[in-house]
Each structure stands twice: as C-alpha cells, then as structure tokens.
mmCIF file of C-alpha atoms in Angstrom:
data_model
loop_
_atom_site.group_PDB
_atom_site.id
_atom_site.type_symbol
_atom_site.label_atom_id
_atom_site.label_comp_id
_atom_site.label_asym_id
_atom_site.label_seq_id
_atom_site.Cartn_x
_atom_site.Cartn_y
_atom_site.Cartn_z
ATOM 1 C CA UNK A 1 -49.809 -20.512 -31.908
ATOM 2 C CA UNK A 2 -46.584 -20.384 -33.732
ATOM 3 C CA UNK A 3 -45.090 -22.916 -32.676
ATOM 4 C CA UNK A 4 -41.661 -22.261 -29.903
ATOM 5 C CA UNK A 5 -37.790 -23.463 -31.304
ATOM 6 C CA UNK A 6 -35.950 -25.137 -28.965
ATOM 7 C CA UNK A 7 -33.200 -22.692 -27.957
ATOM 8 C CA UNK A 8 -29.737 -23.604 -27.762
ATOM 9 C CA UNK A 9 -28.366 -25.328 -24.957
ATOM 10 C CA UNK A 10 -25.430 -22.944 -23.496
ATOM 11 C CA UNK A 11 -22.886 -25.204 -22.269
ATOM 12 C CA UNK A 12 -21.840 -24.505 -19.013
ATOM 13 C CA UNK A 13 -18.416 -24.452 -17.960
ATOM 14 C CA UNK A 14 -16.664 -27.701 -17.345
ATOM 15 C CA UNK A 15 -15.691 -28.343 -13.173
ATOM 16 C CA UNK A 16 -12.466 -30.280 -12.832
ATOM 17 C CA UNK A 17 -13.292 -32.404 -9.701
ATOM 18 C CA UNK A 18 -11.656 -34.963 -7.513
ATOM 19 C CA UNK A 19 -11.862 -37.497 -10.818
ATOM 20 C CA UNK A 20 -10.684 -35.481 -13.468
ATOM 21 C CA UNK A 21 -7.730 -34.908 -11.290
ATOM 22 C CA UNK A 22 -6.472 -38.779 -9.796
ATOM 23 C CA UNK A 23 -7.303 -39.721 -13.665
ATOM 24 C CA UNK A 24 -4.909 -37.396 -14.949
ATOM 25 C CA UNK A 25 -2.232 -37.381 -12.404
ATOM 26 C CA UNK A 26 -2.262 -41.885 -12.790
ATOM 27 C CA UNK A 27 -3.726 -42.476 -8.738
ATOM 28 C CA UNK A 28 -6.370 -43.056 -7.250
ATOM 29 C CA UNK A 29 -9.234 -40.361 -6.100
ATOM 30 C CA UNK A 30 -8.105 -41.808 -2.678
ATOM 31 C CA UNK A 31 -4.988 -40.763 -3.101
ATOM 32 C CA UNK A 32 -5.635 -36.861 -3.844
ATOM 33 C CA UNK A 33 -7.978 -36.924 -1.596
ATOM 34 C CA UNK A 34 -5.243 -37.203 1.356
ATOM 35 C CA UNK A 35 -2.773 -34.948 -0.585
ATOM 36 C CA UNK A 36 -5.454 -32.411 0.534
ATOM 37 C CA UNK A 37 -7.097 -33.359 3.078
ATOM 38 C CA UNK A 38 -3.126 -33.962 5.046
ATOM 39 C CA UNK A 39 -5.115 -37.790 7.073
ATOM 40 C CA UNK A 40 -2.836 -40.598 5.814
ATOM 41 C CA UNK A 41 1.212 -40.179 4.424
ATOM 42 C CA UNK A 42 1.635 -39.969 -0.003
ATOM 43 C CA UNK A 43 5.247 -39.950 -1.267
ATOM 44 C CA UNK A 44 6.280 -36.885 -2.255
ATOM 45 C CA UNK A 45 6.507 -38.048 -5.713
ATOM 46 C CA UNK A 46 2.556 -38.753 -6.178
ATOM 47 C CA UNK A 47 1.780 -35.418 -3.581
ATOM 48 C CA UNK A 48 3.526 -33.747 -5.812
ATOM 49 C CA UNK A 49 2.216 -34.913 -9.791
ATOM 50 C CA UNK A 50 -0.894 -34.244 -7.689
ATOM 51 C CA UNK A 51 -0.157 -30.649 -7.299
ATOM 52 C CA UNK A 52 1.217 -29.993 -10.334
ATOM 53 C CA UNK A 53 -1.883 -31.656 -12.098
ATOM 54 C CA UNK A 54 -4.378 -29.426 -9.961
ATOM 55 C CA UNK A 55 -2.513 -26.508 -10.744
ATOM 56 C CA UNK A 56 -2.617 -27.001 -14.401
ATOM 57 C CA UNK A 57 -6.161 -28.170 -14.880
ATOM 58 C CA UNK A 58 -7.464 -25.184 -12.476
ATOM 59 C CA UNK A 59 -8.343 -27.219 -9.749
ATOM 60 C CA UNK A 60 -8.758 -26.382 -6.652
ATOM 61 C CA UNK A 61 -9.227 -28.052 -2.337
ATOM 62 C CA UNK A 62 -11.769 -25.794 -0.628
ATOM 63 C CA UNK A 63 -9.906 -23.735 1.950
ATOM 64 C CA UNK A 64 -9.696 -25.834 4.576
ATOM 65 C CA UNK A 65 -8.621 -29.213 2.921
ATOM 66 C CA UNK A 66 -5.581 -26.981 1.477
ATOM 67 C CA UNK A 67 -4.772 -26.044 4.618
ATOM 68 C CA UNK A 68 -4.479 -29.020 5.751
ATOM 69 C CA UNK A 69 -2.295 -30.807 3.316
ATOM 70 C CA UNK A 70 -0.183 -28.104 2.791
ATOM 71 C CA UNK A 71 0.257 -27.158 7.244
ATOM 72 C CA UNK A 72 -0.982 -23.227 6.026
ATOM 73 C CA UNK A 73 -4.242 -21.171 6.759
ATOM 74 C CA UNK A 74 -3.988 -18.823 3.502
ATOM 75 C CA UNK A 75 -4.017 -16.162 4.358
ATOM 76 C CA UNK A 76 -1.288 -12.533 5.442
ATOM 77 C CA UNK A 77 -2.358 -10.490 8.230
ATOM 78 C CA UNK A 78 -1.624 -6.645 7.408
ATOM 79 C CA UNK A 79 -1.684 -3.573 10.079
ATOM 80 C CA UNK A 80 -2.375 0.075 8.407
ATOM 81 C CA UNK A 81 -1.013 2.190 11.273
ATOM 82 C CA UNK A 82 -3.320 4.039 10.517
ATOM 83 C CA UNK A 83 -6.964 5.440 12.879
ATOM 84 C CA UNK A 84 -9.999 4.429 10.650
ATOM 85 C CA UNK A 85 -10.437 8.212 9.931
ATOM 86 C CA UNK A 86 -7.505 8.647 8.590
ATOM 87 C CA UNK A 87 -8.211 5.135 6.102
ATOM 88 C CA UNK A 88 -11.561 7.658 4.861
ATOM 89 C CA UNK A 89 -9.171 10.433 4.049
ATOM 90 C CA UNK A 90 -6.059 8.986 2.576
ATOM 91 C CA UNK A 91 -7.147 7.835 -1.168
ATOM 92 C CA UNK A 92 -3.220 6.345 -1.835
ATOM 93 C CA UNK A 93 -4.466 2.899 0.652
ATOM 94 C CA UNK A 94 -8.023 2.030 -1.144
ATOM 95 C CA UNK A 95 -5.312 1.777 -4.364
ATOM 96 C CA UNK A 96 -3.572 -0.205 -1.686
ATOM 97 C CA UNK A 97 -6.044 -1.870 -0.442
ATOM 98 C CA UNK A 98 -7.990 -2.941 -3.696
ATOM 99 C CA UNK A 99 -3.885 -4.497 -5.468
ATOM 100 C CA UNK A 100 -3.041 -6.225 -1.901
ATOM 101 C CA UNK A 101 -6.712 -8.135 -1.611
ATOM 102 C CA UNK A 102 -6.967 -9.027 -5.802
ATOM 103 C CA UNK A 103 -2.695 -10.173 -6.093
ATOM 104 C CA UNK A 104 -2.905 -12.176 -3.013
ATOM 105 C CA UNK A 105 -7.033 -13.634 -3.746
ATOM 106 C CA UNK A 106 -5.570 -14.235 -7.742
ATOM 107 C CA UNK A 107 -2.816 -17.167 -5.721
ATOM 108 C CA UNK A 108 -5.751 -18.436 -3.156
ATOM 109 C CA UNK A 109 -4.778 -16.796 -0.442
ATOM 110 C CA UNK A 110 -6.903 -14.323 1.690
ATOM 111 C CA UNK A 111 -5.322 -10.695 4.441
ATOM 112 C CA UNK A 112 -7.627 -9.327 7.015
ATOM 113 C CA UNK A 113 -5.753 -5.968 9.147
ATOM 114 C CA UNK A 114 -4.564 -6.544 12.996
ATOM 115 C CA UNK A 115 -6.455 -3.128 14.616
ATOM 116 C CA UNK A 116 -3.625 0.437 14.640
ATOM 117 C CA UNK A 117 -2.689 0.394 17.714
ATOM 118 C CA UNK A 118 0.871 -0.860 18.424
ATOM 119 C CA UNK A 119 -0.830 -2.819 21.966
ATOM 120 C CA UNK A 120 -3.834 -3.975 20.712
ATOM 121 C CA UNK A 121 -1.571 -5.385 17.387
ATOM 122 C CA UNK A 122 0.045 -7.376 19.182
ATOM 123 C CA UNK A 123 -2.403 -9.213 21.667
ATOM 124 C CA UNK A 124 -4.110 -9.205 18.125
ATOM 125 C CA UNK A 125 -0.861 -10.979 16.104
ATOM 126 C CA UNK A 126 -0.108 -13.164 19.297
ATOM 127 C CA UNK A 127 -3.614 -14.602 18.780
ATOM 128 C CA UNK A 128 -3.813 -15.640 15.183
ATOM 129 C CA UNK A 129 -0.109 -17.155 15.555
ATOM 130 C CA UNK A 130 -1.396 -19.846 18.517
ATOM 131 C CA UNK A 131 -4.514 -20.182 16.754
ATOM 132 C CA UNK A 132 -2.297 -20.534 13.811
ATOM 133 C CA UNK A 133 -4.950 -19.037 11.959
ATOM 134 C CA UNK A 134 -0.724 -16.240 9.628
ATOM 135 C CA UNK A 135 0.939 -17.341 7.219
ATOM 136 C CA UNK A 136 3.083 -13.485 6.831
ATOM 137 C CA UNK A 137 2.665 -10.348 7.543
ATOM 138 C CA UNK A 138 2.726 -7.326 5.374
ATOM 139 C CA UNK A 139 2.982 -3.825 7.682
ATOM 140 C CA UNK A 140 2.816 -1.097 6.416
ATOM 141 C CA UNK A 141 4.808 1.991 6.874
ATOM 142 C CA UNK A 142 5.844 0.279 9.488
ATOM 143 C CA UNK A 143 6.310 1.461 13.093
ATOM 144 C CA UNK A 144 10.033 1.359 15.062
ATOM 145 C CA UNK A 145 10.528 -2.158 16.276
ATOM 146 C CA UNK A 146 8.932 -2.528 19.214
ATOM 147 C CA UNK A 147 6.128 -5.698 20.932
ATOM 148 C CA UNK A 148 4.949 -6.255 17.060
ATOM 149 C CA UNK A 149 7.157 -7.057 15.099
ATOM 150 C CA UNK A 150 8.919 -8.903 18.073
ATOM 151 C CA UNK A 151 5.920 -10.577 18.585
ATOM 152 C CA UNK A 152 6.072 -11.812 13.982
ATOM 153 C CA UNK A 153 10.035 -12.531 14.722
ATOM 154 C CA UNK A 154 9.816 -15.207 17.441
ATOM 155 C CA UNK A 155 6.992 -16.988 15.824
ATOM 156 C CA UNK A 156 9.667 -17.001 12.117
ATOM 157 C CA UNK A 157 6.712 -15.556 10.684
ATOM 158 C CA UNK A 158 7.425 -14.228 7.405
ATOM 159 C CA UNK A 159 7.445 -9.987 6.619
ATOM 160 C CA UNK A 160 7.404 -7.848 3.786
ATOM 161 C CA UNK A 161 6.598 -3.573 4.462
ATOM 162 C CA UNK A 162 5.665 -1.395 2.357
ATOM 163 C CA UNK A 163 8.061 1.609 3.219
ATOM 164 C CA UNK A 164 11.736 0.929 5.678
ATOM 165 C CA UNK A 165 12.011 0.774 9.449
ATOM 166 C CA UNK A 166 14.672 2.250 10.263
ATOM 167 C CA UNK A 167 17.898 -0.095 11.539
ATOM 168 C CA UNK A 168 16.824 -2.181 10.381
ATOM 169 C CA UNK A 169 18.971 -3.693 7.072
ATOM 170 C CA UNK A 170 17.641 -6.715 6.232
ATOM 171 C CA UNK A 171 14.022 -6.625 6.492
ATOM 172 C CA UNK A 172 12.795 -7.281 2.955
ATOM 173 C CA UNK A 173 10.391 -4.042 1.478
ATOM 174 C CA UNK A 174 9.579 -1.904 -0.847
ATOM 175 C CA UNK A 175 9.650 1.161 -1.262
ATOM 176 C CA UNK A 176 9.356 4.767 -3.123
ATOM 177 C CA UNK A 177 12.839 6.710 -2.604
ATOM 178 C CA UNK A 178 11.400 10.472 -0.514
ATOM 179 C CA UNK A 179 14.405 11.929 -1.001
ATOM 180 C CA UNK A 180 14.351 11.644 -5.135
ATOM 181 C CA UNK A 181 10.225 13.013 -4.252
ATOM 182 C CA UNK A 182 11.129 16.039 -2.424
ATOM 183 C CA UNK A 183 13.967 17.260 -4.769
ATOM 184 C CA UNK A 184 12.754 16.917 -7.964
ATOM 185 C CA UNK A 185 9.206 19.048 -5.886
ATOM 186 C CA UNK A 186 10.746 21.190 -3.838
ATOM 187 C CA UNK A 187 13.286 21.621 -7.669
ATOM 188 C CA UNK A 188 10.346 22.539 -9.724
ATOM 189 C CA UNK A 189 8.863 25.349 -7.289
ATOM 190 C CA UNK A 190 12.235 26.356 -7.144
ATOM 191 C CA UNK A 191 12.611 26.634 -11.076
ATOM 192 C CA UNK A 192 8.550 27.943 -10.684
ATOM 193 C CA UNK A 193 10.525 30.808 -8.658
ATOM 194 C CA UNK A 194 9.188 30.435 -5.641
ATOM 195 C CA UNK A 195 12.101 30.864 -2.296
ATOM 196 C CA UNK A 196 9.828 30.013 0.798
ATOM 197 C CA UNK A 197 7.970 26.329 0.354
ATOM 198 C CA UNK A 198 6.651 25.340 3.386
ATOM 199 C CA UNK A 199 6.071 21.577 4.386
ATOM 200 C CA UNK A 200 2.618 20.398 5.474
ATOM 201 C CA UNK A 201 1.566 17.478 7.278
ATOM 202 C CA UNK A 202 -0.580 15.956 9.373
ATOM 203 C CA UNK A 203 -0.364 14.686 13.587
ATOM 204 C CA UNK A 204 -0.715 11.709 14.353
ATOM 205 C CA UNK A 205 2.419 8.849 14.474
ATOM 206 C CA UNK A 206 2.305 8.371 10.473
ATOM 207 C CA UNK A 207 6.771 7.437 10.210
ATOM 208 C CA UNK A 208 5.790 8.323 7.149
ATOM 209 C CA UNK A 209 5.456 12.310 7.603
ATOM 210 C CA UNK A 210 8.675 12.015 10.344
ATOM 211 C CA UNK A 211 10.031 11.064 7.407
ATOM 212 C CA UNK A 212 9.089 13.202 4.545
ATOM 213 C CA UNK A 213 9.702 16.157 6.918
ATOM 214 C CA UNK A 214 13.635 15.211 7.734
ATOM 215 C CA UNK A 215 14.140 14.923 4.180
ATOM 216 C CA UNK A 216 12.112 18.570 3.674
ATOM 217 C CA UNK A 217 14.285 19.952 5.523
ATOM 218 C CA UNK A 218 17.771 18.385 4.045
ATOM 219 C CA UNK A 219 16.884 19.782 0.530
ATOM 220 C CA UNK A 220 15.684 22.908 2.122
ATOM 221 C CA UNK A 221 18.792 23.115 3.856
ATOM 222 C CA UNK A 222 20.520 22.351 0.451
ATOM 223 C CA UNK A 223 19.064 25.676 -1.231
ATOM 224 C CA UNK A 224 19.751 27.647 1.481
ATOM 225 C CA UNK A 225 16.274 27.905 2.512
ATOM 226 C CA UNK A 226 14.740 28.546 5.816
ATOM 227 C CA UNK A 227 12.320 25.765 5.894
ATOM 228 C CA UNK A 228 9.121 26.130 8.125
ATOM 229 C CA UNK A 229 7.076 23.219 9.047
ATOM 230 C CA UNK A 230 3.557 24.017 9.729
ATOM 231 C CA UNK A 231 1.585 20.242 11.073
ATOM 232 C CA UNK A 232 -2.669 20.995 10.924
ATOM 233 C CA UNK A 233 -4.546 18.277 13.530
ATOM 234 C CA UNK A 234 -5.745 15.909 11.629
ATOM 235 C CA UNK A 235 -5.209 14.311 8.775
ATOM 236 C CA UNK A 236 -8.008 16.557 6.090
ATOM 237 C CA UNK A 237 -8.964 19.546 4.738
ATOM 238 C CA UNK A 238 -10.997 21.497 7.215
ATOM 239 C CA UNK A 239 -7.380 20.945 9.857
ATOM 240 C CA UNK A 240 -5.239 22.264 6.810
ATOM 241 C CA UNK A 241 -7.573 25.234 5.943
ATOM 242 C CA UNK A 242 -7.372 25.615 10.567
ATOM 243 C CA UNK A 243 -3.414 25.075 9.991
ATOM 244 C CA UNK A 244 -2.961 27.668 7.884
ATOM 245 C CA UNK A 245 -4.558 30.693 9.260
ATOM 246 C CA UNK A 246 -2.508 33.509 9.938
ATOM 247 C CA UNK A 247 0.456 31.684 8.105
ATOM 248 C CA UNK A 248 0.515 32.532 4.666
ATOM 249 C CA UNK A 249 2.622 35.391 5.143
ATOM 250 C CA UNK A 250 5.274 33.292 5.954
ATOM 251 C CA UNK A 251 5.522 31.923 2.547
ATOM 252 C CA UNK A 252 5.164 31.274 -1.217
ATOM 253 C CA UNK A 253 4.058 28.139 -1.500
ATOM 254 C CA UNK A 254 3.153 25.011 0.002
ATOM 255 C CA UNK A 255 4.360 21.289 0.073
ATOM 256 C CA UNK A 256 2.100 19.143 1.175
ATOM 257 C CA UNK A 257 1.953 15.586 3.140
ATOM 258 C CA UNK A 258 -1.415 13.934 0.828
ATOM 259 C CA UNK A 259 -3.047 15.371 -1.536
ATOM 260 C CA UNK A 260 -6.151 15.711 1.135
ATOM 261 C CA UNK A 261 -3.711 18.826 2.533
ATOM 262 C CA UNK A 262 -2.905 20.281 -0.794
ATOM 263 C CA UNK A 263 -7.004 20.169 -1.174
ATOM 264 C CA UNK A 264 -7.733 22.266 2.357
ATOM 265 C CA UNK A 265 -4.370 24.808 0.616
ATOM 266 C CA UNK A 266 -5.759 25.211 -2.020
ATOM 267 C CA UNK A 267 -9.280 26.763 -0.667
ATOM 268 C CA UNK A 268 -7.551 28.959 2.197
ATOM 269 C CA UNK A 269 -5.235 30.511 -0.552
ATOM 270 C CA UNK A 270 -8.752 31.201 -2.712
ATOM 271 C CA UNK A 271 -10.584 31.933 0.011
ATOM 272 C CA UNK A 272 -7.455 34.744 0.583
ATOM 273 C CA UNK A 273 -9.194 36.636 -2.619
ATOM 274 C CA UNK A 274 -7.503 39.955 -1.195
ATOM 275 C CA UNK A 275 -4.645 38.533 0.261
ATOM 276 C CA UNK A 276 -1.751 36.846 -2.464
ATOM 277 C CA UNK A 277 -3.223 34.209 -2.127
ATOM 278 C CA UNK A 278 -4.076 32.846 -5.379
ATOM 279 C CA UNK A 279 -0.193 33.612 -6.765
ATOM 280 C CA UNK A 280 0.490 30.618 -4.324
ATOM 281 C CA UNK A 281 2.117 27.340 -4.966
ATOM 282 C CA UNK A 282 1.442 23.860 -3.876
ATOM 283 C CA UNK A 283 2.549 20.507 -4.182
ATOM 284 C CA UNK A 284 0.204 17.376 -3.521
ATOM 285 C CA UNK A 285 2.003 13.425 -3.822
ATOM 286 C CA UNK A 286 -0.850 10.437 -3.921
ATOM 287 C CA UNK A 287 -2.344 12.125 -7.220
ATOM 288 C CA UNK A 288 -5.143 10.718 -6.422
ATOM 289 C CA UNK A 289 -9.265 12.361 -7.741
ATOM 290 C CA UNK A 290 -8.242 14.629 -4.590
ATOM 291 C CA UNK A 291 -5.733 16.544 -7.497
ATOM 292 C CA UNK A 292 -7.029 15.221 -10.215
ATOM 293 C CA UNK A 293 -10.778 17.846 -9.807
ATOM 294 C CA UNK A 294 -9.271 20.332 -7.487
ATOM 295 C CA UNK A 295 -9.324 23.473 -9.014
ATOM 296 C CA UNK A 296 -6.852 24.506 -10.211
ATOM 297 C CA UNK A 297 -6.040 20.969 -11.167
ATOM 298 C CA UNK A 298 -2.906 19.489 -8.010
ATOM 299 C CA UNK A 299 -0.164 19.086 -9.483
ATOM 300 C CA UNK A 300 0.670 16.557 -6.644
ATOM 301 C CA UNK A 301 3.242 12.970 -6.689
ATOM 302 C CA UNK A 302 1.610 10.095 -7.677
ATOM 303 C CA UNK A 303 4.363 7.592 -6.025
ATOM 304 C CA UNK A 304 2.298 4.040 -7.964
ATOM 305 C CA UNK A 305 0.420 2.945 -4.597
ATOM 306 C CA UNK A 306 -0.555 0.545 -6.288
ATOM 307 C CA UNK A 307 2.618 -0.946 -7.695
ATOM 308 C CA UNK A 308 3.826 -0.966 -4.252
ATOM 309 C CA UNK A 309 0.989 -3.292 -2.910
ATOM 310 C CA UNK A 310 1.696 -5.029 -5.929
ATOM 311 C CA UNK A 311 5.468 -5.793 -5.123
ATOM 312 C CA UNK A 312 4.556 -6.160 -1.794
ATOM 313 C CA UNK A 313 2.546 -8.671 -1.884
ATOM 314 C CA UNK A 314 4.061 -11.262 -4.347
ATOM 315 C CA UNK A 315 7.118 -10.292 -1.995
ATOM 316 C CA UNK A 316 5.594 -11.319 1.133
ATOM 317 C CA UNK A 317 4.167 -15.131 -0.502
ATOM 318 C CA UNK A 318 7.164 -16.057 -1.960
ATOM 319 C CA UNK A 319 9.330 -15.652 1.029
ATOM 320 C CA UNK A 320 5.707 -17.365 2.386
ATOM 321 C CA UNK A 321 6.276 -20.513 -0.781
ATOM 322 C CA UNK A 322 9.680 -20.966 0.170
ATOM 323 C CA UNK A 323 10.691 -19.377 -3.163
ATOM 324 C CA UNK A 324 14.065 -17.740 -3.210
ATOM 325 C CA UNK A 325 12.940 -14.609 -3.873
ATOM 326 C CA UNK A 326 15.278 -12.751 -6.391
ATOM 327 C CA UNK A 327 15.843 -9.546 -4.511
ATOM 328 C CA UNK A 328 15.067 -7.998 -1.349
ATOM 329 C CA UNK A 329 14.623 -4.909 -1.834
ATOM 330 C CA UNK A 330 12.512 -2.928 -4.187
ATOM 331 C CA UNK A 331 12.292 0.961 -4.882
ATOM 332 C CA UNK A 332 8.783 1.899 -7.323
ATOM 333 C CA UNK A 333 9.537 5.216 -9.450
ATOM 334 C CA UNK A 334 7.952 8.108 -8.935
ATOM 335 C CA UNK A 335 6.431 10.568 -11.436
ATOM 336 C CA UNK A 336 5.894 14.613 -10.144
ATOM 337 C CA UNK A 337 2.507 15.007 -12.443
ATOM 338 C CA UNK A 338 3.061 18.852 -13.318
ATOM 339 C CA UNK A 339 -0.761 20.312 -13.708
ATOM 340 C CA UNK A 340 -1.858 24.185 -12.744
ATOM 341 C CA UNK A 341 -1.802 24.517 -9.033
ATOM 342 C CA UNK A 342 1.778 25.672 -9.076
ATOM 343 C CA UNK A 343 2.654 28.425 -11.698
ATOM 344 C CA UNK A 344 5.133 30.285 -13.041
ATOM 345 C CA UNK A 345 5.463 32.773 -9.594
ATOM 346 C CA UNK A 346 5.214 36.664 -10.934
ATOM 347 C CA UNK A 347 8.122 38.303 -9.319
ATOM 348 C CA UNK A 348 6.869 41.276 -7.057
#
C-alpha cells in the first residue's frame, strides 16, 4: 500500500478580533468593547480612533453591539404601494429589491418591507419608530402626502423617495425623466408612421400611472393627436388582452405602462391575425425579460431601475450617517431599446 502523502494545509482567512483592533488602535480590549457596547463612556478621540481602525481592519462587531454604540438599528423601512400580485407581475421590482438589499448589506444595513396599505403602513411604522427599530425609510412610487409621511416626518427620520411627491420639492428623491420617456416613445412611433397611439395602463392606486397618463395626454396635445387611454383591470397579460377586446380599431399603436401589459397587448394583436393586429406597433416600459423574449421582441424603455435603487439607497444611508449629500435630486437617464414590435407602418 502506498502511504498517503500529507496534504498541504490551506490557511483559513484571518478573523479580525477585538484584540487585533485594540493593539492597532493602541488601547485596551476593554476600551474597544466599551466603544461598541456603549456601556461605559469613552473619550471622543479614543472612540473615533477605535472606529477608524475597526473599519480599516474590516472588523465587524455584532449588530446589537453596533446599535448600542451608535444608537442605530441598522435597519431601514421600505414602502412599496403594491399588492403581492402586482409585485409578482412587475419585473422591475426584482431589480429594485435586489439592488437595495445588496447596497444596504454592503454598508452593514438591512431593510424591512412595510405593508402597502397606507393605514396599515402608518401603524406599522409608528410601532417601529416607538421601538427604535428603523433608522430611515425609502418610499417607492410615493403616495400623496398622508398619514405615513406625517409619521416619518414627526419622528425626524431621514426619507428618500424613488419617484417624486407632488408639492414636496425639498424631498430627497431619485427618479427618471418621465416626460422625456413619453416623448421618446411617441416620437419613435411618429417616426415609424403611427398617428393614433393608445396608452394602456392598469387600474389601481399606482401614482406612476397617474403621472404617465398626464404626460401622455400632454404629448398627444402637442402633436394634435386625440388621446386614447385604455385601463386594464389588473397588472397582468390576461387583463391587458381583455381590456383590448373591441378596441383595436380605435388605434394604430400601443404605448403600455409596463412590459407585462405590452406582452399581453402583443398576444392580443397576434390573436387578431384576421384583422389588422399584426400591423400595429407596441412599446413597453421596463426592458425586462418580457421584452427580450416576446414574439416579436418588444421595443421598451429601459428605466435603469437598478441604478435608481442604488442611488436612493446610498442617499438614504448618507442621510442616516450624517453625511453632506452632493445632491438631493438625482435623475437617472433612460434608453429606448428598439426591437421588432415597432415596424415601419405600411399605409393602408
């Protein structure tokens, strides 16, 4: 039998301990412990030195200890005014939630979702504030000022919105240029020969759809087009198909409030093969997998949802940490991704 050769040991990564921080900072381990536990007073200079060294070495005290030392919970609240079904059918939310989670965790924070209903959200937030369990809040597609925002403002918590709140110009927000997005979409349709684009949106309380409708109607007025707004009962492909029954003769193209609705619109046009369905154009919003895998591939507006979420998270954490913000308003650029769903119109 051939004797086994001893394997070469693989060194485990060094775990930074409280003793390492103490030695590098030139203080006792007790001082480091007091800085992170907050149980005994430590001079400002010593505490600053310990925190600097801990950051340089990559030392992370447990969250409870960090909270005691800083007075923070390292948790932020996130409000999405969407029901569970809408979240499933809104691909852009996956990008937003993933990016917020990654960006927050890299800074040592976590986030907690609060209920979509404003009354329930307000009660939940008040409970979190009373127990000091959140350090700030991020509001996606923010509701008009109401009880939720009043509770956050009364507590003095930092708030950042993804989307703008009417009448609150001093808010810290991240958003896209919706007017330019609508202008690009309708301009593209006009350049392809279309003159009767309808807007397809979903019913519900989404503030985004209200703003989208207003900008669509304004852009139609600029071009002398009669606006045509079609409202689906839900944010699903099937609801889009149902909403378009008997309406296809009223339009020559569709601008849809999401890629999900646009995918449903494409299915409705294909089903109308005996009519003029395949001669109409469709544009969506989101540039999601729905757009890339549709048949034909869907022209869509890439709103850079991930970039919005990253910028909003960084702004909120900056406010919580007391940093001076380089800017309070961030506008994220978009791109109209042209695919096969907007062919050149063939005159009848």
